[in-house]
Coordinates of C-alpha atoms and ligand atoms in Angstrom, one line a residue:
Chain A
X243 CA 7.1 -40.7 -12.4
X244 CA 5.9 -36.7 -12.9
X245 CA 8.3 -34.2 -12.8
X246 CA 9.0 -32.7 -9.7
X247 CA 6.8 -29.0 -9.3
X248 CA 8.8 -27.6 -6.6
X249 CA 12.1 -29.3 -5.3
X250 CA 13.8 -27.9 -2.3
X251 CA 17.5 -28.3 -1.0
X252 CA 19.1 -27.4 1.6
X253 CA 16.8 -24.2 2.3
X254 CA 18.3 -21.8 5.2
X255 CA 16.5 -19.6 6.4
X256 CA 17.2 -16.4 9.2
X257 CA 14.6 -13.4 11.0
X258 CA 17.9 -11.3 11.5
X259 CA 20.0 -13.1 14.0
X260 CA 17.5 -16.3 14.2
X261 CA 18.3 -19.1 12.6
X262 CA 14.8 -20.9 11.9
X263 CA 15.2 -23.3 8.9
X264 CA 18.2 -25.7 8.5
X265 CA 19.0 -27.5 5.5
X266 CA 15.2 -28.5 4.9
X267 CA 15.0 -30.6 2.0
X268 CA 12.0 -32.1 0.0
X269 CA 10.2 -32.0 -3.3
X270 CA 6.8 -31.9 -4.6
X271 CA 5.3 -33.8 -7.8
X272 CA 2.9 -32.5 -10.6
X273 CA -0.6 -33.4 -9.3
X274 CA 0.0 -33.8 -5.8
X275 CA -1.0 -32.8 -2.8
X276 CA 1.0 -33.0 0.2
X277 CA 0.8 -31.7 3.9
X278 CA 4.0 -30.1 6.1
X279 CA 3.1 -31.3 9.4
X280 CA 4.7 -30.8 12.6
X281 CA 4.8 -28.8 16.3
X282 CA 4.5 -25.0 16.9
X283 CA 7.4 -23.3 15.6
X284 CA 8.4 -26.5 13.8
X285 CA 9.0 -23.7 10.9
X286 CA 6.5 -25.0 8.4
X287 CA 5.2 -21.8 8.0
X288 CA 9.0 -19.8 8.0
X289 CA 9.0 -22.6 5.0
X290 CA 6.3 -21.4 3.2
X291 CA 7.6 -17.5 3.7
X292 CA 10.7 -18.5 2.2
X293 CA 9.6 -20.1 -0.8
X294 CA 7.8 -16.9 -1.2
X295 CA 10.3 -14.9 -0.7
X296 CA 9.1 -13.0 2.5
X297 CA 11.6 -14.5 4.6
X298 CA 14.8 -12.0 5.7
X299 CA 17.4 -14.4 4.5
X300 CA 17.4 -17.5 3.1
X301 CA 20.3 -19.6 0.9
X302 CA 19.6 -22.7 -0.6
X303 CA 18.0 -24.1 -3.5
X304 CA 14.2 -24.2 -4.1
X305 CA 13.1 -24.5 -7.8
X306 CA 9.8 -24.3 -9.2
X307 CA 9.9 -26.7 -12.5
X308 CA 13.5 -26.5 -13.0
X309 CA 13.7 -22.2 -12.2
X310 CA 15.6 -21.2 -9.6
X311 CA 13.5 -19.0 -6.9
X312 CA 16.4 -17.8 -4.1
X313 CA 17.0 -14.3 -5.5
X314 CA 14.4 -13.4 -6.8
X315 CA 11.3 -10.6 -5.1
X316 CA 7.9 -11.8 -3.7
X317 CA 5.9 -10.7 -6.8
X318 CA 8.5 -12.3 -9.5
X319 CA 8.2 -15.2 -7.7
X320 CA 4.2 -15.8 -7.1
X321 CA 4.1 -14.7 -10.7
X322 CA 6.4 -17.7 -11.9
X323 CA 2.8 -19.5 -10.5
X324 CA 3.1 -20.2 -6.7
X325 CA -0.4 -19.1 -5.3
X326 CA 0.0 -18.3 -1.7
X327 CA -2.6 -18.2 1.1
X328 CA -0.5 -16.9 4.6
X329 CA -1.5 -18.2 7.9
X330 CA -3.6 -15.0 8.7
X331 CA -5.3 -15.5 5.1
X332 CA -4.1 -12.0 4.4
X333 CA -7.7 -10.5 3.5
X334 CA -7.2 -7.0 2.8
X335 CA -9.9 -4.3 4.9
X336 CA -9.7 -1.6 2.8
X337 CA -11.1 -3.8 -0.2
X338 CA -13.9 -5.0 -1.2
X339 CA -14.4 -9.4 -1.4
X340 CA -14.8 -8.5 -5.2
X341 CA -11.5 -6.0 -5.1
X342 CA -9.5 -9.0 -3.0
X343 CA -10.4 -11.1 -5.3
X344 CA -9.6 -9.2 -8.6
X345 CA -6.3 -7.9 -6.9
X346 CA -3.5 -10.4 -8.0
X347 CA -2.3 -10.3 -11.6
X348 CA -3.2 -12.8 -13.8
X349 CA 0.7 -14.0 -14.4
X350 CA -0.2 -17.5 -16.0
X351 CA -2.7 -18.9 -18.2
X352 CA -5.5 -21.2 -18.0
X353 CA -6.8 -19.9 -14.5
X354 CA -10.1 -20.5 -13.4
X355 CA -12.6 -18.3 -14.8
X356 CA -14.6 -16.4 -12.6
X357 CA -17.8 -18.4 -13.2
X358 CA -15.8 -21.8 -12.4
X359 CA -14.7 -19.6 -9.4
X360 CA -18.4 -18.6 -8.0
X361 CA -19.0 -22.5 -8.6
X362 CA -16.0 -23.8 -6.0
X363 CA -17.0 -20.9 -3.6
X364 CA -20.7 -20.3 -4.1
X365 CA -20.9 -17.9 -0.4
X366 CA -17.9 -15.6 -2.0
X367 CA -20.3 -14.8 -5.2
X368 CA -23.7 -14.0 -2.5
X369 CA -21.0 -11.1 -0.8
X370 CA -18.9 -9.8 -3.8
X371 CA -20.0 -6.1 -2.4
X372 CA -19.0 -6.5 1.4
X373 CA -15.7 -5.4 3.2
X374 CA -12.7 -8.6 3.2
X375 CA -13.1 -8.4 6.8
X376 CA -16.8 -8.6 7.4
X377 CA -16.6 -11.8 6.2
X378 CA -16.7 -14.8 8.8
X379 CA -13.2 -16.9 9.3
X380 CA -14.3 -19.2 6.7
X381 CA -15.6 -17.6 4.2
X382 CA -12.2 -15.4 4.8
X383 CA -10.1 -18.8 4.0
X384 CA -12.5 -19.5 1.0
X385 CA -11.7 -15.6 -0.2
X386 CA -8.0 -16.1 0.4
X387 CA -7.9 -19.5 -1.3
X388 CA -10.3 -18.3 -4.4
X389 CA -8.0 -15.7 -5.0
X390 CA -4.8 -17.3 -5.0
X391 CA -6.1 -19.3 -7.9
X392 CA -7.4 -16.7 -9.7
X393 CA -3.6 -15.7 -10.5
X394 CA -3.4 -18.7 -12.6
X395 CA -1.1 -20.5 -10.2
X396 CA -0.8 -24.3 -10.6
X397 CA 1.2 -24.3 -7.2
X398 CA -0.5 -23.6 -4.2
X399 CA 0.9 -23.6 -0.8
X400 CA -1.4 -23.0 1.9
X401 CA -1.0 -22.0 5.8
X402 CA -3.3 -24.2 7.9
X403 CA -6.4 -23.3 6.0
X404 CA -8.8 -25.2 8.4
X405 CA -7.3 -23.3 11.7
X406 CA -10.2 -22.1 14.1
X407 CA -12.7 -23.2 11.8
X408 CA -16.0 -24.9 12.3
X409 CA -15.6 -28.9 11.6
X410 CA -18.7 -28.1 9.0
X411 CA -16.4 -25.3 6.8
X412 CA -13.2 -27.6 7.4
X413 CA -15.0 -30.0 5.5
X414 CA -16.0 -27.8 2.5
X415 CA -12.6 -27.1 2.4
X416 CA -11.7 -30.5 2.5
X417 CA -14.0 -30.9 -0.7
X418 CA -12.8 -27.9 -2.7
X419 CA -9.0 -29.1 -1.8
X420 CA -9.8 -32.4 -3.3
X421 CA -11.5 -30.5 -6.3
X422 CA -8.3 -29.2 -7.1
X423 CA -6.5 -32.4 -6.9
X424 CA -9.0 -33.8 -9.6
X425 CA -8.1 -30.9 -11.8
X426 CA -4.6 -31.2 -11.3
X427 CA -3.4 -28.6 -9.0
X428 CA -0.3 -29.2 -6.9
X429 CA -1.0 -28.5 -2.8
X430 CA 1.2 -27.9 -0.3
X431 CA -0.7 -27.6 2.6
X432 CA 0.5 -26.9 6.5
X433 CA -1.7 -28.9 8.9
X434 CA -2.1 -29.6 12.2
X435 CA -5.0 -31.9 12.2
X436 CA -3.8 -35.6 10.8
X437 CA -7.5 -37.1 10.1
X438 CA -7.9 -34.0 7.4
X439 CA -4.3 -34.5 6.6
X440 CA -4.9 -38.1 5.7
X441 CA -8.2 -37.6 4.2
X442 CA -7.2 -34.8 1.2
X443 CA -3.1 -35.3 1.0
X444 CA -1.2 -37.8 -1.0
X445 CA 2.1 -37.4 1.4
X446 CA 2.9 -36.3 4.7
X447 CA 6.3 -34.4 5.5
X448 CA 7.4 -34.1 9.1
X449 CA 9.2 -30.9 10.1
X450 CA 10.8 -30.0 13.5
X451 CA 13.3 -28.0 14.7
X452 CA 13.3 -26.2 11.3
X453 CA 14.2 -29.6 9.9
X454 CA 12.3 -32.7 7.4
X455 CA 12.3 -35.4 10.1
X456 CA 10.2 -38.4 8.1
X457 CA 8.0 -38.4 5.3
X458 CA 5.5 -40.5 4.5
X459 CA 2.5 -41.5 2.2
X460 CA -1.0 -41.9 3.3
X461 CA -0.2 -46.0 3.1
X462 CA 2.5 -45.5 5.3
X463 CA 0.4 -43.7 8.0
X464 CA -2.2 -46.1 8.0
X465 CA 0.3 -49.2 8.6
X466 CA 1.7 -47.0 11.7
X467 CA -0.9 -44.7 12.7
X468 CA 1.4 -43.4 15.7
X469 CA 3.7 -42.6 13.4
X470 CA 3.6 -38.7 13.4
X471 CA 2.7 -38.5 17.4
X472 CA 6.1 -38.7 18.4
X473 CA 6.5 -35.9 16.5
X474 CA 2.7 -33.7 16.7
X475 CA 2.2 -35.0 20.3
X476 CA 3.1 -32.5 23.4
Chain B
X34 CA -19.6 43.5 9.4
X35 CA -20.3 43.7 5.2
X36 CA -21.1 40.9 3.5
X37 CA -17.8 41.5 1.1
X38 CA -15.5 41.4 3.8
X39 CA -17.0 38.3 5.0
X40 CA -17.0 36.6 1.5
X41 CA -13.5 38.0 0.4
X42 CA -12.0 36.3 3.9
X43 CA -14.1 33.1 3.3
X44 CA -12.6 33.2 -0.5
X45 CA -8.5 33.6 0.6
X46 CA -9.6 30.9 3.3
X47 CA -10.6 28.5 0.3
X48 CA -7.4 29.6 -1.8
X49 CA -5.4 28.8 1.3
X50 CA -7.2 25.5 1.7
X51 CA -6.9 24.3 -2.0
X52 CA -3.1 24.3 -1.0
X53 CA -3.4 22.5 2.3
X54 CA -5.5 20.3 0.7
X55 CA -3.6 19.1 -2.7
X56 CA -0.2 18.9 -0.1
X57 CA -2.2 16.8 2.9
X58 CA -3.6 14.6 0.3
X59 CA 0.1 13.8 -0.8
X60 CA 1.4 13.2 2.4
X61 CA -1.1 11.0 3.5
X62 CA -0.6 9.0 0.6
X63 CA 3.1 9.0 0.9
X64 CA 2.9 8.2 4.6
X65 CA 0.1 5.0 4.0
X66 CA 2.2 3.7 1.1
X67 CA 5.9 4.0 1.9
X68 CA 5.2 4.6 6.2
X69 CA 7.2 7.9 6.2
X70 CA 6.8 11.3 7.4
X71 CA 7.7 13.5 4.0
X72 CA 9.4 16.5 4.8
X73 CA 10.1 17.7 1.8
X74 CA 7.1 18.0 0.8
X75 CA 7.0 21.6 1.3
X76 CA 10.2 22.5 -0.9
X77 CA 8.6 20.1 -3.7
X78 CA 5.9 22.5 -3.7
X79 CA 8.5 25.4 -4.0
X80 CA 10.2 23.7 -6.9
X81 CA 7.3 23.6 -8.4
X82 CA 6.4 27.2 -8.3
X83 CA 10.5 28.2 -9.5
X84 CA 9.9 26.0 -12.0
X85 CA 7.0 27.5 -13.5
X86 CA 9.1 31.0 -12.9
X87 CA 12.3 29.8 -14.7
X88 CA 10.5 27.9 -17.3
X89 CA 8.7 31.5 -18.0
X90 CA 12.0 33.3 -17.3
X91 CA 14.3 31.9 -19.1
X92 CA 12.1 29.6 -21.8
X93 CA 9.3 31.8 -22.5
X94 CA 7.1 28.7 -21.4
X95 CA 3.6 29.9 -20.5
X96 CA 1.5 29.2 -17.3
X97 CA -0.9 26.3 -19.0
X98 CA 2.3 24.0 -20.4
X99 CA 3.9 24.9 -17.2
X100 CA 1.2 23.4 -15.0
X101 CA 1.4 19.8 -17.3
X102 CA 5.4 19.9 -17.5
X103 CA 6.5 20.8 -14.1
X104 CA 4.4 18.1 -12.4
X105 CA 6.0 15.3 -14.9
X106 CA 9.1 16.4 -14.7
X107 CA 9.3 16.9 -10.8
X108 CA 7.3 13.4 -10.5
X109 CA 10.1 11.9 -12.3
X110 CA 12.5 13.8 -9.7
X111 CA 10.2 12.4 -7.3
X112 CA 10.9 8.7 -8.2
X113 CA 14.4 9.4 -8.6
X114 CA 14.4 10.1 -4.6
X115 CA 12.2 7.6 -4.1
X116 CA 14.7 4.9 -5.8
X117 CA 18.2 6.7 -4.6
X118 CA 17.4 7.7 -1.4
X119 CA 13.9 6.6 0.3
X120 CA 14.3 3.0 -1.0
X121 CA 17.0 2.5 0.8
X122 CA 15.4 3.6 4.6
X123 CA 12.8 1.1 3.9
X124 CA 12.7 -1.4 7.0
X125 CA 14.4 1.3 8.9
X126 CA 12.5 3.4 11.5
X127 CA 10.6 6.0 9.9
X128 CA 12.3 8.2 11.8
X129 CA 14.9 7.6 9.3
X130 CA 13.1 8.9 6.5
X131 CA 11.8 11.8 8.4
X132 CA 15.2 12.8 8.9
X133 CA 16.4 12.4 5.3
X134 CA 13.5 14.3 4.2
X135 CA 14.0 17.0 6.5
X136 CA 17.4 17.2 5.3
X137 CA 16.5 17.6 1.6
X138 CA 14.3 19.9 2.3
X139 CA 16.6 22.2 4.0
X140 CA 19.1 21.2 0.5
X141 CA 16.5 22.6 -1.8
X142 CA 15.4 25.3 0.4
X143 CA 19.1 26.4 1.3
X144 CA 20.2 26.4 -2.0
X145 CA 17.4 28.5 -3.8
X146 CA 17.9 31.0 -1.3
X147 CA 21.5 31.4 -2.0
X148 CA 20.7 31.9 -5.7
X149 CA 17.5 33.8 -5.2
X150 CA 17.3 35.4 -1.7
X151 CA 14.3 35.6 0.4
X152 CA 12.4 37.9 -1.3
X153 CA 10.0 36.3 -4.0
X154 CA 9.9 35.9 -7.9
X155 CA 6.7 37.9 -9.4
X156 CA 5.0 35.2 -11.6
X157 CA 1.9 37.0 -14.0
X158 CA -1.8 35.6 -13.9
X159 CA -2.3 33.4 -16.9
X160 CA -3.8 36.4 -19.3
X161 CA -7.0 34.0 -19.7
X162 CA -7.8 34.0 -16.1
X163 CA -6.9 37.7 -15.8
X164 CA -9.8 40.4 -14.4
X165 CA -12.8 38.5 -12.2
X166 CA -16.1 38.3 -12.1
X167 CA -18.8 40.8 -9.6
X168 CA -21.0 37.9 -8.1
X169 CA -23.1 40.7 -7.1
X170 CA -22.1 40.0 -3.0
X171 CA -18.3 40.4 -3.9
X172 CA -15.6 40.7 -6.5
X173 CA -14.3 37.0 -8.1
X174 CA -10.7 37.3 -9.5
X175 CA -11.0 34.8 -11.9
X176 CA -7.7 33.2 -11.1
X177 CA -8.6 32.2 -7.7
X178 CA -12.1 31.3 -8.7
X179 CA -10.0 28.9 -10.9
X180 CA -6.8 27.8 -7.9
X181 CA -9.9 26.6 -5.9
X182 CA -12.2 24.9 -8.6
X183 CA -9.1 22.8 -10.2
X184 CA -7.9 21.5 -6.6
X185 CA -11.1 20.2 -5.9
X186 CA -11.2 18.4 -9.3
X187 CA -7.4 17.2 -8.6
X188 CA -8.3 16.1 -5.6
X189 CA -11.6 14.5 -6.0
X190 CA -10.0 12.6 -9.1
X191 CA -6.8 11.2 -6.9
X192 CA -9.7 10.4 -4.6
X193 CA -11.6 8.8 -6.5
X194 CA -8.5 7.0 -8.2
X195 CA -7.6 5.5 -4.8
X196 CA -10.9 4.3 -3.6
X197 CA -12.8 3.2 -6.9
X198 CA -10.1 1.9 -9.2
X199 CA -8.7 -1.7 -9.7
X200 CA -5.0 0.3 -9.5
X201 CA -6.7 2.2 -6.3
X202 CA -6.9 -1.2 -5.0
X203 CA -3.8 -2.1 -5.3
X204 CA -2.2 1.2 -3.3
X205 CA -4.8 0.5 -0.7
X206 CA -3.2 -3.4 -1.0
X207 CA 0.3 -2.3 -0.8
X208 CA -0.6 0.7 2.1
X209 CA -2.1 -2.6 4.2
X210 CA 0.1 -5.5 3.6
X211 CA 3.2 -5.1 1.4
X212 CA 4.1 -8.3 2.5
X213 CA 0.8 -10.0 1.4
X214 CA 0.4 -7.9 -1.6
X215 CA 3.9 -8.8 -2.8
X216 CA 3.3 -11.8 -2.5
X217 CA 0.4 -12.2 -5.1
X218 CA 2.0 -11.0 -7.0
X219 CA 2.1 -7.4 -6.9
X220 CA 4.9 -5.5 -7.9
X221 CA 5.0 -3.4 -4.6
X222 CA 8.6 -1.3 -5.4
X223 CA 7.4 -0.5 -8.6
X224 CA 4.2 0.9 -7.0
X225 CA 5.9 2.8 -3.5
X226 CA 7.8 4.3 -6.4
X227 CA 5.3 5.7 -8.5
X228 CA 3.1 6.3 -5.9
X229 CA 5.7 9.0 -4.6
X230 CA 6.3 10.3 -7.9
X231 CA 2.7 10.8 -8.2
X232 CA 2.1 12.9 -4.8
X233 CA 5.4 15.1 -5.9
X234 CA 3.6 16.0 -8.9
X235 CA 0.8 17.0 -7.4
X236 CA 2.8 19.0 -4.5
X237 CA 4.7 20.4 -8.0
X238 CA 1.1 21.0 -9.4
X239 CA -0.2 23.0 -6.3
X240 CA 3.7 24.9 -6.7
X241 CA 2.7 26.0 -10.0
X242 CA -0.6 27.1 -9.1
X243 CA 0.7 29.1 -6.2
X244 CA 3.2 31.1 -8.2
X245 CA 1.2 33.5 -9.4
X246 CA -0.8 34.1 -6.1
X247 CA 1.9 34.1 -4.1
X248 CA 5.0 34.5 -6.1
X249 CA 7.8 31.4 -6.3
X250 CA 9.4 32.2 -3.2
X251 CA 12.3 29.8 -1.5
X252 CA 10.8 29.8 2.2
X253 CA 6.6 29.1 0.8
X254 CA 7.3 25.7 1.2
X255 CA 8.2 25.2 4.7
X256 CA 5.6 28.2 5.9
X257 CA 3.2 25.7 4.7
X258 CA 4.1 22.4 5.1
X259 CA 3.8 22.9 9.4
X260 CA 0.8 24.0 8.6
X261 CA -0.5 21.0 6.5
X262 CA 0.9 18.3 8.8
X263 CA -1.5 19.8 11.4
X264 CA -4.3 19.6 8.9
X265 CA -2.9 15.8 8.3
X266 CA -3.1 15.2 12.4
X267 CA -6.8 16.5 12.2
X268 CA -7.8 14.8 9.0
X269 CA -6.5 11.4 10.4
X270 CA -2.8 10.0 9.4
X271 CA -4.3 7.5 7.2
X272 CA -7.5 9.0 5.8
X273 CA -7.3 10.6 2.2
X274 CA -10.8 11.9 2.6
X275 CA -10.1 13.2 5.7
X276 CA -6.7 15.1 4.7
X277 CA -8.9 16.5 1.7
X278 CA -12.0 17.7 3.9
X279 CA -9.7 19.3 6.6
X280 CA -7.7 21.1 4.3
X281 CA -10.2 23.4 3.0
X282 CA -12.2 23.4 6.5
X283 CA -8.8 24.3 7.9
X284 CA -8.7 26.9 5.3
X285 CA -12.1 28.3 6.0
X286 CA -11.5 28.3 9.0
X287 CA -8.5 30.5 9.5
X288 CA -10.5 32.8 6.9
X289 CA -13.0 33.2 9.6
X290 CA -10.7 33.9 12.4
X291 CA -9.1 36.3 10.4
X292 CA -12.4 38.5 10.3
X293 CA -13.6 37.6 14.1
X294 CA -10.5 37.7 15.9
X295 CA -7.3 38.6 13.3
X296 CA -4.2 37.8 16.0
X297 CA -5.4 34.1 16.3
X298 CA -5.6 33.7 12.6
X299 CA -2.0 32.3 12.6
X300 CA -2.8 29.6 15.1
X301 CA -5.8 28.8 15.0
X302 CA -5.1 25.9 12.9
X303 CA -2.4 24.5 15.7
X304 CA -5.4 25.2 18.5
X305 CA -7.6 22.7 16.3
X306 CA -4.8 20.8 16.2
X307 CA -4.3 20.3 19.6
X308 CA -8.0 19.8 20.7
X309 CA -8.2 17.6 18.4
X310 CA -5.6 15.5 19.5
X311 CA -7.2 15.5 22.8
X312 CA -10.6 14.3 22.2
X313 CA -9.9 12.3 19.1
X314 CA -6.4 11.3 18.8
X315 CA -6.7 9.0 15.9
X316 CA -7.8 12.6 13.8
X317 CA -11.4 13.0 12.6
X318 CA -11.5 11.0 9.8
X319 CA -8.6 8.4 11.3
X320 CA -9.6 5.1 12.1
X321 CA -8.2 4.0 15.7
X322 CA -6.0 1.2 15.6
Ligands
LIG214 N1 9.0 -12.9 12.5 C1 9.8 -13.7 13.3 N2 10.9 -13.3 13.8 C2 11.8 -14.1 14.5 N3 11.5 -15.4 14.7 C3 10.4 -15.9 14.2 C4 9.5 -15.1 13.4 N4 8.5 -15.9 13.0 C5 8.8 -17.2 13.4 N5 9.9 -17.2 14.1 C6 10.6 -18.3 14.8 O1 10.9 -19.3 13.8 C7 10.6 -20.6 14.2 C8 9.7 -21.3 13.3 O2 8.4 -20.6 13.3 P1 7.3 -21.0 12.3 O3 7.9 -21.1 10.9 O4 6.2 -19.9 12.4 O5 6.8 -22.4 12.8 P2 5.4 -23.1 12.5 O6 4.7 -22.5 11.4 O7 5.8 -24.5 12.2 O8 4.6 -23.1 13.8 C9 10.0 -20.5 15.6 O9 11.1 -20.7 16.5 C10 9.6 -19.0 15.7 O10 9.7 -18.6 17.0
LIG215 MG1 2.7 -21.6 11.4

């Protein structure tokens, strides 16, 4: 079996007096791709912030490949090779596409170059020149996840990427995320929609109450397809 | 009215803006990047000019090793607050660092008019930039020919540093989303550091220019600085291009009042100010948010 990318134990996490994440535990293999599912404020994406650092407080254990991440700053920490896209895809205005996409350090070797870039986002390269926010929602996404890779990161953990977007642009995101997979990137992906789920992820893990509830692979969900609504449903 | 007077007014108007300019441009930067309100930017300037004096006085250091040294050495004070003091108020209302800034500059202020009085140190014209030129319409004095020409450069190169550069980017990055930029990877303490240290030097840089026009006096830094947050409120709080462009309009401007009505010339900048405010709050250059 690969060795576990990113293992995470008993992960607390606080916004000053709020305590959102309790004891989450779960771990992540070389080469796959797996989904955090779960209701609003289930606290996948206070998950995410906290492997990044962003989070107030946390205490626990998350360790990327063996290295311990709880103490150390945001940059240190995407630079050990966690490529992040937030939930707001965190395009900056003042830049340029081209700028957003040159801005991250290149902390690790063997990223993709920028011509295997323009080829995985082919509407990024026709727009280089433009304004991060003149961009539509999905070409914002494909921005946000073009240049997470472009730090070299073989981790990448990504905030609902399909929100709000156009079932034709969730599916070329479906294609580029499976891409990835081929060349052997590791996903963790928050989603709220199970048929994409199912269709680009290896593993589902089930969050609520700032909790892992179940987790289960893509065999498992289609033996019990009602497994997650108990959990997803309103 | 001759066309000297008019020309010599416009002239101290474009000294007077090189200063608001070089000192707006550093605030606005300070207030995008680290979100405060930099009092002290005012008594930097001062240091700047003392610096200059005593590095003269007591060193026998000349004007042009002056105006490299005391910018690096006051932009390494400048990260020094930054890391001691400023760092710390981060997350804090701003308020907060308005308040500590305010206090050191009343520190710096207080403390060099206890060794040196009000009255101000005489600092020579650079012997190069002595005498002036007769442009035929009025009488140059090289050395203010030469205040106005290097602010523009300093400030079109910061300008240009911050809008067309890959380290540009990253300031605008870090003045967005700190949280985002951080998180790619940015070191974004490292930058709010430097970036401070880098608008104290060029507060220090305008000190050192001003000594010789105006001598290195304890209070020329907070006489100026109210006057260059107005020009930052009419520039826009987070435009650099605006902060640059009022500052010398501002300048002009109180040069022209000066020969078409002299008692408004004081406050005529605080009248723009406030009209401005009025009619477009977010500044002329500022973006509303
Ligand atoms: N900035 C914040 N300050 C305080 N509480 C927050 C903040 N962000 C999220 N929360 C709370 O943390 C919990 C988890 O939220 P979140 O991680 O955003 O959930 P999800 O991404 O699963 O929808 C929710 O109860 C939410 O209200
Ligand atoms: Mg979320």
């Amino acid at each position: 079996m690969p060795e576990a990318v990113l293992s995470v134990n008993g992960l607390d996490g606080h916004y000053g007096d709020s305590h959102v994440l309790h004891g989450v535990n779960f771990s992540i293999r070389a080469g796959e791709v797996v989904t955090l599912v779960g209701r609003n404020g289930a606290g996948k994406t206070s998950t995410l912030r906290a492997i990044m650092g962003l989070l107030p407080r946390r205490s626990g254990s998350i360790a990327l490949r063996g290295r311990q991440l709880i103490g150390l700053p945001p940059h240190r920490i995407a630079r050990a090779g966690i490529g992040y896209v937030p939930d707001d895809r965190g395009i900056f205005a003042s830049l340029s596409v081209a700028e957003n996409l040159a801005l991250p350090p290149r902390a690790q070797a063997g990223a993709l170059s920028d011509g295997e870039i323009d080829a995985l986002f082919p509407r990024l390269k026709e727009r280089r020149a433009s304004p991060g926010t003149k961009l539509s929602g999905g070409e914002q996404q494909m921005l946000a996840i073009a240049r997470a890779l472009r730090t070299g990161a073989r981790l990448l953990l990504l905030d609902e990427p399909t929100e709000g977007l156009a079932p034709v642009i969730v599916q070329q995101i479906g294609a580029i995320l499976r891409d990835l997979k081929s060349r052997g990137y590791t996903v963790l992906l928050v989603e709220q929609n199970v048929h994409f789920a199912a269709s680009v992820a290896d593993r589902h893990i089930v969050m609520e109450n700032g909790r892992v509830v179940d987790s289960l692979d893509n065999a498992e969900l289609a033996a019990d397809p009602g497994r997650l609504d108990r959990f997803l449903g309103v | 009215m001759s066309v000297q007077v008019l020309s010599g007014q416009l002239l101290l108007g474009l000294i007077n803006g090189a200063f608001y300019a070089l000192l707006s441009l550093g605030l606005a930067v300070i207030f995008g990047v680290l979100g405060i309100i930099n009092f002290a930017h005012g008594a930097f300037y001062m240091v700047g000019a003392f610096a200059a004096w005593g590095l003269a006085t007591y060193l026998d250091v000349g004007y042009w090793p002056a105006l490299v040294l005391v910018p690096l050495a006051m932009g390494l004070l400048g990260m020094g607050v930054e890391r001691l003091m400023l760092k710390r108020l981060a997350g804090l209302d701003p308020l907060y660092g308005l308040l500590a800034t305010f206090g050191l500059a009343l520190v710096l202020e207080g403390t060099f008019r206890q060794v040196y009085g009000s009255s101000g140190q005489p600092y020579p014209v650079p012997e190069a930039l002595q005498g002036g030129v007769n442009l035929g319409f009025m009488f140059l004095p090289l050395y203010r020919g030469w205040v106005v020409a290097a602010s523009i450069v300093v400030c079109l190169a910061t300008w240009l540093a911050i809008e067309r550069t890959a380290l540009g980017a990253r300031l605008r990055a870090v003045t967005e989303r700190p949280d985002v930029a951080q998180a790619l990877g940015l070191n974004v303490p490292l930058l709010v550091t430097v970036t401070f240290g880098v608008a104290v030097a060029l507060a220090a840089f305008a000190g050192v220019m001003a000594a010789p026009v105006y001598q290195a006096n304890p209070l020329m830094g907070s006489n100026l600085i109210i006057v260059v947050f107005a020009v930052v409120v009419i520039g826009g709080m987070g435009s650099l291009s605006g902060a640059i462009l009022s500052g010398y309009g501002l300048g002009l401007a109180e040069g022209m009042t000066k020969v078409f009505y002299p008692p408004a010339a004081n406050i005529v900048v605080f009248v723009i100010m406030a009209v401005v405010l009025m009619v477009r709050p977010a500044g002329l250059f500022g973006r509303a948010s």
